[in-house]
XYZ file of C-alpha atoms in Angstrom:
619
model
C -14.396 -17.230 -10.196
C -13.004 -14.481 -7.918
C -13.687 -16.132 -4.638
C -11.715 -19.417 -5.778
C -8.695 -16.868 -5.684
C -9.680 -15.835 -1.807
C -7.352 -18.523 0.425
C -7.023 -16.057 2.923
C -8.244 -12.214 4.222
C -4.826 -11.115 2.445
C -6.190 -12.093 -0.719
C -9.582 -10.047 -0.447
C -7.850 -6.911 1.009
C -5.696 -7.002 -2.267
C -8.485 -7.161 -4.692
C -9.728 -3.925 -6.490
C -12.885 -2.115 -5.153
C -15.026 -2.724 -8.019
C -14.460 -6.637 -7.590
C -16.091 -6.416 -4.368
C -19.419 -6.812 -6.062
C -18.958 -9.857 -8.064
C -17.377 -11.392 -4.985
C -20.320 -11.031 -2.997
C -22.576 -12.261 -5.610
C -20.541 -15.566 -5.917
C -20.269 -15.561 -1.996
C -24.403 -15.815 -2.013
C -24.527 -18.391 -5.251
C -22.048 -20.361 -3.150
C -23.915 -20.005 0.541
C -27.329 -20.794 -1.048
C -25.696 -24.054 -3.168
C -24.566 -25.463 0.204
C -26.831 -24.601 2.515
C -30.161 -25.815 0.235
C -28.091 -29.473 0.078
C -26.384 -29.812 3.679
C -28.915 -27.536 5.727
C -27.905 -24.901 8.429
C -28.618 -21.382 8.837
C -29.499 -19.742 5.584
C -31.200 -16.019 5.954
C -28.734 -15.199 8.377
C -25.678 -15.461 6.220
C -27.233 -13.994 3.585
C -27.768 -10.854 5.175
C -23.808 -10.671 6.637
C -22.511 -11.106 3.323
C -20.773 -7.393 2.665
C -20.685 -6.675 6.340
C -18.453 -9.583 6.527
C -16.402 -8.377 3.428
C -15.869 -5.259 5.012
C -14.840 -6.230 8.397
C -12.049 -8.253 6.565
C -11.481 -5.485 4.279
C -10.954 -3.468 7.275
C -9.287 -5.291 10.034
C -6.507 -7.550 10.078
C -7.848 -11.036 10.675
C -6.097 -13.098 13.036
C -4.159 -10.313 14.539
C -7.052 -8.274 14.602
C -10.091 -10.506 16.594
C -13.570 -10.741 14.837
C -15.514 -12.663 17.410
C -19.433 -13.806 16.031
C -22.074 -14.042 18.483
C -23.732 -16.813 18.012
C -21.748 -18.028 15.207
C -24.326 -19.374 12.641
C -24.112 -16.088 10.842
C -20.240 -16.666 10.297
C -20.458 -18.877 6.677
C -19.029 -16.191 4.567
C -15.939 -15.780 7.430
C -15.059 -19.130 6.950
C -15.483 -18.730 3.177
C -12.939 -15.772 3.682
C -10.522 -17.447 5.569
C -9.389 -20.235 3.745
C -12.245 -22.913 4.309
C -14.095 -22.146 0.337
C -12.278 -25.660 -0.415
C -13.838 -27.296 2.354
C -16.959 -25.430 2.577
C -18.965 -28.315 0.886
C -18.642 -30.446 4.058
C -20.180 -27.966 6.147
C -22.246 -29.422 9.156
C -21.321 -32.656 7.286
C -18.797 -35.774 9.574
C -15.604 -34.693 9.541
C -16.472 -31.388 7.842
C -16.759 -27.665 8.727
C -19.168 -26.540 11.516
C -21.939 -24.328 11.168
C -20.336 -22.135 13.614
C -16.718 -20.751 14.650
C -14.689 -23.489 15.436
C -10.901 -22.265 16.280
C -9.772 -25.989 16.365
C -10.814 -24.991 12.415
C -8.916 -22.133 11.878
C -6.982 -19.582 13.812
C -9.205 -16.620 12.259
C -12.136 -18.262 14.883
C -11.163 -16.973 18.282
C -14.138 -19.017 20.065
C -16.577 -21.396 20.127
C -20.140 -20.321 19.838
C -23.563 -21.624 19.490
C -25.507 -19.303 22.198
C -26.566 -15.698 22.293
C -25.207 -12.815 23.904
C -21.851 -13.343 24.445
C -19.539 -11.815 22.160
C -19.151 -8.048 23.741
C -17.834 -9.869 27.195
C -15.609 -12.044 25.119
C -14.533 -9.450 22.824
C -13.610 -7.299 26.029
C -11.594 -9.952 27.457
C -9.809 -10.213 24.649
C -9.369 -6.616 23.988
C -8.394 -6.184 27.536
C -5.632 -8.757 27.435
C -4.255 -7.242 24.426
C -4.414 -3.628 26.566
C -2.451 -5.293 28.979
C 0.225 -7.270 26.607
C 0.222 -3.670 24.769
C -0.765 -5.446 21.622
C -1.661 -3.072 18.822
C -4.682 -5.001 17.670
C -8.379 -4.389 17.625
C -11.078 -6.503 18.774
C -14.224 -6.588 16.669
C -17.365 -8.196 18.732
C -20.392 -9.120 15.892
C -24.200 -9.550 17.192
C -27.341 -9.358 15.996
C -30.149 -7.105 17.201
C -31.642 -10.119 18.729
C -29.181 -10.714 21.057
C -30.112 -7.781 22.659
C -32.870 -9.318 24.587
C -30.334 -10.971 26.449
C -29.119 -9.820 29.469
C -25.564 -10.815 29.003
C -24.773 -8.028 26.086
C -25.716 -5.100 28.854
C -23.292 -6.838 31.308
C -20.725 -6.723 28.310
C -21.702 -3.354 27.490
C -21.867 -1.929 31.119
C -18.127 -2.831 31.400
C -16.962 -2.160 27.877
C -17.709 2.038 28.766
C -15.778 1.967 31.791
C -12.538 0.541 29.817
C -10.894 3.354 27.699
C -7.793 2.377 26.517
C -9.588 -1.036 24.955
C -10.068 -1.079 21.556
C -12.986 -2.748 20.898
C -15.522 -2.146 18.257
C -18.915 -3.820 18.285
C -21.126 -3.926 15.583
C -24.411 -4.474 15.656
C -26.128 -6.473 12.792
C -29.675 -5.159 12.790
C -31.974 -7.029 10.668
C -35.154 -6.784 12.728
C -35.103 -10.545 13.080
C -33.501 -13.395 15.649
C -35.039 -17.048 14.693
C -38.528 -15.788 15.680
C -39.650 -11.878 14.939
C -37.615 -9.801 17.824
C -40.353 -8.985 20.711
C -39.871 -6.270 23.786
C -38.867 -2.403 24.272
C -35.044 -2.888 22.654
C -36.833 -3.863 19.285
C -38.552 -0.967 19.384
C -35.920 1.461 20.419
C -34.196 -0.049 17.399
C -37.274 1.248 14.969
C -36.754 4.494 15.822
C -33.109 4.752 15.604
C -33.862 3.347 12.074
C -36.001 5.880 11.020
C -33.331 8.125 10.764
C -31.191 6.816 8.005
C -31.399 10.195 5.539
C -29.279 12.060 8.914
C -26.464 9.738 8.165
C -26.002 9.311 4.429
C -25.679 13.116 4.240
C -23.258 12.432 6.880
C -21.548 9.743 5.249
C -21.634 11.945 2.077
C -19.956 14.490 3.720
C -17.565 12.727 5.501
C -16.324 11.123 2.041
C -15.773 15.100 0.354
C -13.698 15.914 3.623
C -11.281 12.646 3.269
C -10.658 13.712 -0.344
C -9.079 16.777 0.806
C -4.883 17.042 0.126
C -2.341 16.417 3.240
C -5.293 17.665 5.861
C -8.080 15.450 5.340
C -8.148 12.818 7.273
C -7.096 14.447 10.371
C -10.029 17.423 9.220
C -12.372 14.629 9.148
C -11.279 13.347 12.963
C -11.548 16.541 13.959
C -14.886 17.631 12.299
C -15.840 13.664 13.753
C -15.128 14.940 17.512
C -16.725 18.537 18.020
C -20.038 16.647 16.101
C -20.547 14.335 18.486
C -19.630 16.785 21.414
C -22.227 19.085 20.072
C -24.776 16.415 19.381
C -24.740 15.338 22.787
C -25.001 18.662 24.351
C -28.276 19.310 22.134
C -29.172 16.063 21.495
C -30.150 13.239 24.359
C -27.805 10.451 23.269
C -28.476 6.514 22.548
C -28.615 3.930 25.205
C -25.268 2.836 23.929
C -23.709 6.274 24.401
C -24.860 6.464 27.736
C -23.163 2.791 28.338
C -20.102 5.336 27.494
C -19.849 3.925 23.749
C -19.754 6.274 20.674
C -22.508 5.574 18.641
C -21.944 5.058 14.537
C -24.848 4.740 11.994
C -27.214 3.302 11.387
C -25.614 2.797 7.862
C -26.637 0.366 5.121
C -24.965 -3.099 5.675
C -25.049 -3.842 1.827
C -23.020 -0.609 1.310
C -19.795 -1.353 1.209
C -18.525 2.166 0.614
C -20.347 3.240 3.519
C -19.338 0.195 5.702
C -15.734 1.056 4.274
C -16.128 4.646 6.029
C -18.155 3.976 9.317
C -15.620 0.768 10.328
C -12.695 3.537 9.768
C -14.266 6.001 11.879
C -14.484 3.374 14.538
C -10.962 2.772 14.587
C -9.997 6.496 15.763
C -12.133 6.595 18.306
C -10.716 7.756 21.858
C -13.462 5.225 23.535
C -15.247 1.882 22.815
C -17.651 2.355 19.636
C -20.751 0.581 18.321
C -21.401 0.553 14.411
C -25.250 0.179 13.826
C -26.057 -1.669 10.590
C -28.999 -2.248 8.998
C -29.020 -5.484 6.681
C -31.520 -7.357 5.205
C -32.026 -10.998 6.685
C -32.133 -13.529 3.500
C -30.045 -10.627 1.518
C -30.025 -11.685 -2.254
C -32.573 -14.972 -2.029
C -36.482 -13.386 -2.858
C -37.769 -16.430 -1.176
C -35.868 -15.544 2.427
C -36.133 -11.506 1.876
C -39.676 -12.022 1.970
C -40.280 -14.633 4.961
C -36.887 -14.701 6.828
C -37.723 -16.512 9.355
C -38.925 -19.765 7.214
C -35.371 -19.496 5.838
C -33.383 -18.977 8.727
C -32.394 -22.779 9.601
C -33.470 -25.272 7.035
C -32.784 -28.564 6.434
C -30.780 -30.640 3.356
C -32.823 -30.654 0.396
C -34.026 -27.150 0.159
C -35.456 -26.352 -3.486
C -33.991 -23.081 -3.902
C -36.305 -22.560 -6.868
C -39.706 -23.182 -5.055
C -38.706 -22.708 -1.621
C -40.015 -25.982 -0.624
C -37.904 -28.790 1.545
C -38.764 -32.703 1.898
C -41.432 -33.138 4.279
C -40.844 -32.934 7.821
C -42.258 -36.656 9.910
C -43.748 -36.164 12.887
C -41.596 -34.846 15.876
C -41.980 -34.962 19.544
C -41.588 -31.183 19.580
C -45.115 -31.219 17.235
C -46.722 -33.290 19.185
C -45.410 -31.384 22.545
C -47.699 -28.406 20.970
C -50.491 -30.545 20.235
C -51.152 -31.716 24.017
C -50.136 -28.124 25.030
C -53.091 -26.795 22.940
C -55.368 -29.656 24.139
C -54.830 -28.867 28.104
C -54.874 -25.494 27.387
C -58.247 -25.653 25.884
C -59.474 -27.596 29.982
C -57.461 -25.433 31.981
C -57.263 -21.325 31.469
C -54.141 -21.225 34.028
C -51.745 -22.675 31.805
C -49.659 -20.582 30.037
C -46.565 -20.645 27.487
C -43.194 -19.319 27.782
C -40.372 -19.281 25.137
C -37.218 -17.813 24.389
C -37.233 -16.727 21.018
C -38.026 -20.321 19.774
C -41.588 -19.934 18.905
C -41.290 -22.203 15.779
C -38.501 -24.816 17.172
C -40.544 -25.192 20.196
C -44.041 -26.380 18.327
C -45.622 -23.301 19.911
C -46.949 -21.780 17.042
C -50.383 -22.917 17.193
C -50.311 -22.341 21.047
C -49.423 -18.654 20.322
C -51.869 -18.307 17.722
C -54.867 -20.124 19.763
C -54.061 -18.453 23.451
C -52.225 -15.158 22.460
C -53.044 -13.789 26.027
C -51.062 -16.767 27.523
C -48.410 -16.829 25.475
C -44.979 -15.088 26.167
C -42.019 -15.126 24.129
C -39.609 -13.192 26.327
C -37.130 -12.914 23.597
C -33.212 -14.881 23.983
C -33.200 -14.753 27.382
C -33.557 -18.148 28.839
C -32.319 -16.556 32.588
C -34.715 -14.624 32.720
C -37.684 -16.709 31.386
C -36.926 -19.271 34.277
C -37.513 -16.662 36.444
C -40.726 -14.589 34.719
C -42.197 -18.361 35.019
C -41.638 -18.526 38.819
C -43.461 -15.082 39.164
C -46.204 -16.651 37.100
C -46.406 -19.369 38.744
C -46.751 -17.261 42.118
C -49.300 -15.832 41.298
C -51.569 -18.527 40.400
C -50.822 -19.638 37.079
C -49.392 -22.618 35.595
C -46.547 -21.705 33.590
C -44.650 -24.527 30.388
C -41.110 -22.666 29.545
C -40.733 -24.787 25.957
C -36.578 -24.420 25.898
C -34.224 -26.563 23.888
C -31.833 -28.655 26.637
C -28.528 -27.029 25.319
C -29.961 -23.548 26.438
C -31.851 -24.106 29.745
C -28.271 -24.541 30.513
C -28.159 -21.247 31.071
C -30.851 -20.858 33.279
C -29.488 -23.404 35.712
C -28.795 -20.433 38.698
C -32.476 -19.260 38.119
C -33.871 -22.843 38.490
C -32.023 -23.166 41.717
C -32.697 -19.810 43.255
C -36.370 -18.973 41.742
C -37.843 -21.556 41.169
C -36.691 -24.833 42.911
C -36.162 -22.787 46.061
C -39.550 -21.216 46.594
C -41.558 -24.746 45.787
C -43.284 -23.440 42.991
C -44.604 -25.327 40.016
C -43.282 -24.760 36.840
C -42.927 -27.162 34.065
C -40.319 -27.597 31.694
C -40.641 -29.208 28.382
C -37.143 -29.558 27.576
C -36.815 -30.471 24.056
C -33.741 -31.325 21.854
C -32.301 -33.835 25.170
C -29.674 -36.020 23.810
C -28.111 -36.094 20.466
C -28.772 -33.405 17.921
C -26.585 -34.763 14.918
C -25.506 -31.944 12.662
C -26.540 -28.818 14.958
C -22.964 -29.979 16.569
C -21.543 -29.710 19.939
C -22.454 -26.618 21.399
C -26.368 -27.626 21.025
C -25.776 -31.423 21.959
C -28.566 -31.717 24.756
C -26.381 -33.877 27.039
C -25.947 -31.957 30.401
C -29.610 -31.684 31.314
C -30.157 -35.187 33.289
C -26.884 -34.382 35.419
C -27.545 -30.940 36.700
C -31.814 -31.100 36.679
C -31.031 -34.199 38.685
C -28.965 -31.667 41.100
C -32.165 -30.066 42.262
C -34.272 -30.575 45.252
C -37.829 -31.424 44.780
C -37.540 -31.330 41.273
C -39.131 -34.411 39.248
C -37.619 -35.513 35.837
C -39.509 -37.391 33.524
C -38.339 -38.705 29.847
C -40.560 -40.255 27.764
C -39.601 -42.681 24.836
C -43.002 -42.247 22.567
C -45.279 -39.892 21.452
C -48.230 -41.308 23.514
C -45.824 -41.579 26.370
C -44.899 -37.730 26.286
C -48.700 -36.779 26.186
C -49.581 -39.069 29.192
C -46.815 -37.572 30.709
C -47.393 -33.627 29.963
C -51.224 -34.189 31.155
C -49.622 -35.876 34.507
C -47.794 -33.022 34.900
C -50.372 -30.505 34.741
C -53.270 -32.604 35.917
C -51.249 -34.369 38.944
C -50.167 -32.092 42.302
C -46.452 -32.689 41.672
C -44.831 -30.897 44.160
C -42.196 -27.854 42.537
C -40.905 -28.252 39.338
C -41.552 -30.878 36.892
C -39.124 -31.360 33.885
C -40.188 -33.497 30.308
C -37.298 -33.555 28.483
C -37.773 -35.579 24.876
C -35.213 -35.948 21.957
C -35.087 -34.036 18.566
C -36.738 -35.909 15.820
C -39.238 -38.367 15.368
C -40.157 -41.338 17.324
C -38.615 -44.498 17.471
C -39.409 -46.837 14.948
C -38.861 -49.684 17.197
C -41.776 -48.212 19.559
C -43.842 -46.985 17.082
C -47.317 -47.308 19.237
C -46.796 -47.916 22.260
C -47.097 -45.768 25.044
C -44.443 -46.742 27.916
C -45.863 -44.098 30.718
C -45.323 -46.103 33.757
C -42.529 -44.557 36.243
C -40.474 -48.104 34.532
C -41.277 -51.542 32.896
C -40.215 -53.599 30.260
C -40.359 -53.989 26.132
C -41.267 -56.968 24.405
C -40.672 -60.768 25.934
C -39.412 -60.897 29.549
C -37.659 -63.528 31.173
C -33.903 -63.741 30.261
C -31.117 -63.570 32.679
C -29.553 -60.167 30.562
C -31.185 -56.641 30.768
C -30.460 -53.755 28.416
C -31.153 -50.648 30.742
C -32.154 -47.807 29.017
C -34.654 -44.200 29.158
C -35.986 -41.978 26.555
C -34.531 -42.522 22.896
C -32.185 -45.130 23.320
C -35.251 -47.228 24.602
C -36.195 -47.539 20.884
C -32.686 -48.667 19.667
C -32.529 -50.516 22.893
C -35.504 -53.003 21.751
C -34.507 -53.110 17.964
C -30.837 -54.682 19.361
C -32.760 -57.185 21.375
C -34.868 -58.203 18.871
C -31.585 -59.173 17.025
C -29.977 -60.733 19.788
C -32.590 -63.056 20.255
C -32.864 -63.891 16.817
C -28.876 -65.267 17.707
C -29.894 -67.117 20.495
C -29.043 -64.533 22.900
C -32.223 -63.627 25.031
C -32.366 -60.289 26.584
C -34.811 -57.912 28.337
C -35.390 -54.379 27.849
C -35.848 -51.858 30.769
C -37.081 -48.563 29.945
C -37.348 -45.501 33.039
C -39.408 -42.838 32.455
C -38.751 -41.383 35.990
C -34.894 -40.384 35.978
C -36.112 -38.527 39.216
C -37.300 -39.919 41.755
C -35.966 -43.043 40.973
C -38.865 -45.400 40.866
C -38.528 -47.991 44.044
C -39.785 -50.736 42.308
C -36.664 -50.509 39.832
C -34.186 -51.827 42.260
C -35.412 -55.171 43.071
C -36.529 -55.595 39.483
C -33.086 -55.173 38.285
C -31.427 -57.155 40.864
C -32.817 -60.544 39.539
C -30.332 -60.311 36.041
C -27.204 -61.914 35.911
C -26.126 -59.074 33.731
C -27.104 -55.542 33.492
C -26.407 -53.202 30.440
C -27.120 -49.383 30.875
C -27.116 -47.287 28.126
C -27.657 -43.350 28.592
C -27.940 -40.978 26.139
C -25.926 -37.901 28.121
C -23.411 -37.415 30.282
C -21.860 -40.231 32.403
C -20.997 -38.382 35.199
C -24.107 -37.207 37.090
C -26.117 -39.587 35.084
C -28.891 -41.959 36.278
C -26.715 -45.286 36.381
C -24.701 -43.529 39.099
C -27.326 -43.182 41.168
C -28.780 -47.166 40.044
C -25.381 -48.668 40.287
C -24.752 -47.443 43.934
C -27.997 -48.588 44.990
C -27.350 -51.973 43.565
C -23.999 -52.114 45.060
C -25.467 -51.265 48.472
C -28.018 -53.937 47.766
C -25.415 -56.286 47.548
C -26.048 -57.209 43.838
C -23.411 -59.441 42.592
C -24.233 -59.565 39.231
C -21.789 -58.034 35.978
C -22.637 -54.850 34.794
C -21.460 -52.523 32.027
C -22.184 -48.521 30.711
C -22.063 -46.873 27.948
C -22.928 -43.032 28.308
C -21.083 -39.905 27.353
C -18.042 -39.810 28.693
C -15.769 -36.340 29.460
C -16.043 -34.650 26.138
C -18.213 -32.701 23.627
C -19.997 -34.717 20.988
C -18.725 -33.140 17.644
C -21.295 -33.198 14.599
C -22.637 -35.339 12.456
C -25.925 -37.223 10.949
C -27.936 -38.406 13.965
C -27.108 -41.941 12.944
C -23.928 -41.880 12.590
C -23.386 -39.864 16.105
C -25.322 -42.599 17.869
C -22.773 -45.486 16.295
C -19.944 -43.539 16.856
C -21.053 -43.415 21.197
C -21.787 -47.198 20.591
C -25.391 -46.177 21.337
C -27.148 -47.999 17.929
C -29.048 -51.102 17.751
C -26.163 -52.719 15.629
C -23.411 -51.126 18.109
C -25.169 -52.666 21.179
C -25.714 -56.161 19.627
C -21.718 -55.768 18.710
C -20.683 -54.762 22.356
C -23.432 -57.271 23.980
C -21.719 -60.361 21.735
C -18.133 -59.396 22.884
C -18.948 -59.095 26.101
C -20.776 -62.464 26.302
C -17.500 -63.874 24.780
C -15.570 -62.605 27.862
């Protein structure tokens, strides 16, 4: 097996041509094997498999910098680079991510899990090699879907003005993000596409004129040079050219002869340049060629044979649709907004049922905060439906256009908390803190499904004044809870009465009650207090706490900024007297891992709170 020979890019820049082929094949064999029993980002990788080969074939990996946007398209990299050996415990404990990692290798320059990013990176990186006089390329990789992002044009914009930087960004065009790419840059895409016979006769030509004795190569700059002179004097150029890029393709990604030619060309040019290639999303599986977007994440368990994966249980974010599509149905000024995350958001039957009021504004979470503050302007009752790790990055927006003015948007902000094996750049554990931050704003976290509907239809139904957040975890509901409906601003689970509290909102409520339920079978009685308004604090909460002898909070994100700052100081003011104890996230990214298994490890289960409870009783 050729790619068992591949420990590093050495290896595959030594191996003959006409291996290349076989190599790729195993690659796929290999990335469909994991991927169908760990889960992670399948279509994707399929469709970078010979681009990747050729970037390695081409560049010098780590002097010369490949930097992935995104990342989750990076499994044959990592493959090339050493990690084949490893590559079974991918998104596994302990294991490989399912992005670049460069605590994993020094072939990953950074850590990514969001879009748009990797032409400002890349720049900086080129631009401190400029500066060092390092004789290295930098090689920024993103997808046509990160184009919807404003970030890319700000890399872009910059890139032109810096000559003496050599950086190289491809573009991986395969018509796709996670949902179908929407807006004008999709388009203009399409039509650059439709001129692929203009560039194999190119290509064709360029190959004859290389082949030439002594003068070829430099023929072939030359020749390179007056074309594109000429073409833009009779020609209007590309957006990209007019960013002050020159423009290569687009060429067939699953070329490699052609990929071979239009990354050299790059190299000699006097300016930044941009390699458009076409691939095919799901490249080599029928299953994921056909409907790339059912293929592009998928969970453990995939049937590579019938396409088919265990059943999915119910989710919040399913249920978040549901209700969505039920108060759309009673109120016609409601309306949907997404980033690209159509499926992951359970607004697929929203956009299917109220197509006029739905709007996926593509990966652009900035500038969805914002188109929802217009909406909501002018009349209408905007839900952005945005995973916590990426509203993030519409934290400015929230502040300045929404927040600000005192308009009403609401944000159902799913994945909050723990996301087990997406790892730590999508770990939804910074929300809490900074929507906390915001004047006006009112926070609410459910614990139930009945608990987020009651609390969606409050939202809409109730004059709330500015914006509203629901933020809910990834997954299914609590089995611990299974039921009940825990809407009030706070109260209490199960029996009452005991001088010890566990203190708790939104998922942990769930392991929260199965721990009591255990400590009381050990003679240990203890309450449960759930909050389902993180903001405002409910009133009532103070006094209700300050009858236990001992409190124990337990927060599912980030201890500093978190709600038991907030409760604690209050108490302390009170003059409560009583011992208390936290257990939240403390200064540090969660790495990956099953969702279990992450929640033990922060001491956040039902069996690591009865552990912690019974120590500290013993103190």
């Amino acid at each position: 097996m050729l790619l068992e020979t591949i420990h590093s890019p050495a290896d595959l820049r030594a191996l003959p041509e006409e291996q290349l082929p076989q190599l790729c094949g195993e690659i796929r064999e290999t990335l469909m094997q994991t991927v169908s029993q760990n889960g992670g980002h399948l279509a994707s990788n399929l469709g970078m498999v010979e681009l990747t080969v050729a970037l390695h074939r081409r560049f010098v990996s780590p002097q010369d910098k490949l930097v992935f946007d995104v990342g989750h398209q990076c499994y044959t990299h990592k493959l090339l680079t050493g990690r084949y050996g490893q590559f079974a415990t991918l998104r596994k404990e302990g294991g490989l991510s399912g992005f670049t990692r460069p605590q994993e290798s020094e072939h990953d320059w950074f850590v990514s899990g969001h879009s748009s990013t990797s032409v400002s990176a890349g720049l900086g990186l080129a631009a401190a090699d400029a500066l060092q006089q390092r004789p290295c390329y930098t090689v920024a990789v993103l997808g046509d879907g990160a184009l919807t992002g404003g970030l890319a044009y700000e890399g872009m914009n910059n890139a032109g003005r810096m000559k003496n930087h050599r950086l190289i960004v491809v573009l991986n065009d395969n018509k796709m993000s996670i949902s179908r790419n929407v807006g004008a840059m999709a388009r203009y895409l399409a039509v650059i596409r439709s001129r692929p016979g203009y560039y194999r006769v190119k290509d064709r030509f360029g190959h004859l004129v290389r082949r030439l004795p002594l003068v070829g190569r430099r023929l072939y700059r030359l020749l390179f040079r007056v074309k594109t002179g000429l073409k833009n004097w009779l020609y209007e150029s590309t957006i990209f050219e007019k960013l002050g890029f020159s423009y290569l393709g687009p060429v067939d990604g699953h070329d490699l002869r052609q990929l071979a030619n239009v990354l050299e060309m790059a190299r000699h040019t006097d300016r930044p340049a941009l390699v458009h290639v076409c691939t095919v999303k799901g490249k080599g599986y029928r299953l994921a060629e056909k409907t790339p977007r059912d293929y592009h994440g998928v969970s453990g368990g995939l049937d590579l044979d019938s396409g088919e994966t265990p059943p999915a249980a119910n989710s919040f974010s399913h249920v978040f649709g549901q209700t969505l599509c039920e108060l759309a149905e009673e109120n016609d000024r409601l309306c949907a907004v997404t980033a690209a995350m159509c499926d992951g958001t359970g607004l697929s039957d929203f956009a299917a049922r109220f197509p006029r009021r739905f709007f996926d504004v593509g990966i652009a979470e900035e500038h969805a905060v914002t188109f929802a503050g217009g909406l909501a302007k002018g009349g209408l009752l905007p839900v952005v439906a945005v995973y916590s790790a990426f509203l993030q990055r519409g934290y400015d927006q929230l502040v300045h256009d929404v927040a600000a003015q005192g308009l009403k948007v609401l944000l159902a902000v799913d994945r909050a908390g723990f996301v087990g094996e997406d790892g730590e750049m999508h770990q939804g554990l910074l929300d809490v803190a900074f929507l906390r931050t915001l004047p006006g704003a009112t926070v609410l976290a459910p614990a139930t499904f009945a608990g987020l509907r009651v609390m969606l239809r409050r939202a809409v139904e109730q004059p709330f004044g500015g914006l509203v957040a629901v933020r809910y975890p990834k997954g299914g509901e609590p089995p611990a809870l299974l039921g009940q409906e825990l809407a009030e601003p706070f109260g209490t689970v199960g029996p009452t009465g005991a001088e010890r509290a566990l203190v708790t909102y939104g998922r942990l409520t769930g392991e929260c009650a199965a721990a009591a339920g255990q400590l009381r079978g050990m003679g240990i009685p203890v309450d449960v207090v759930y909050i389902t308004s993180l903001k405002p604090l409910p009133t009532g909460l103070y006094p209700a706490l300050a009858r236990y002898k001992r409190l124990y909070f337990y927060e599912e994100g980030s201890e500093t900024g978190g709600v038991f700052q907030e409760v604690l100081a209050t108490l302390c003011k009170m003059g409560y007297n009583g011992r208390v104890s936290l257990t939240a996230v403390g200064d540090t990214f969660v790495p990956h891992a099953p969702m279990a298994r992450t929640l033990a490890l922060q001491g956040m289960s039902a069996d690591e709170i009865v552990t912690a409870v019974c120590r500290k009783e013993e103190e």
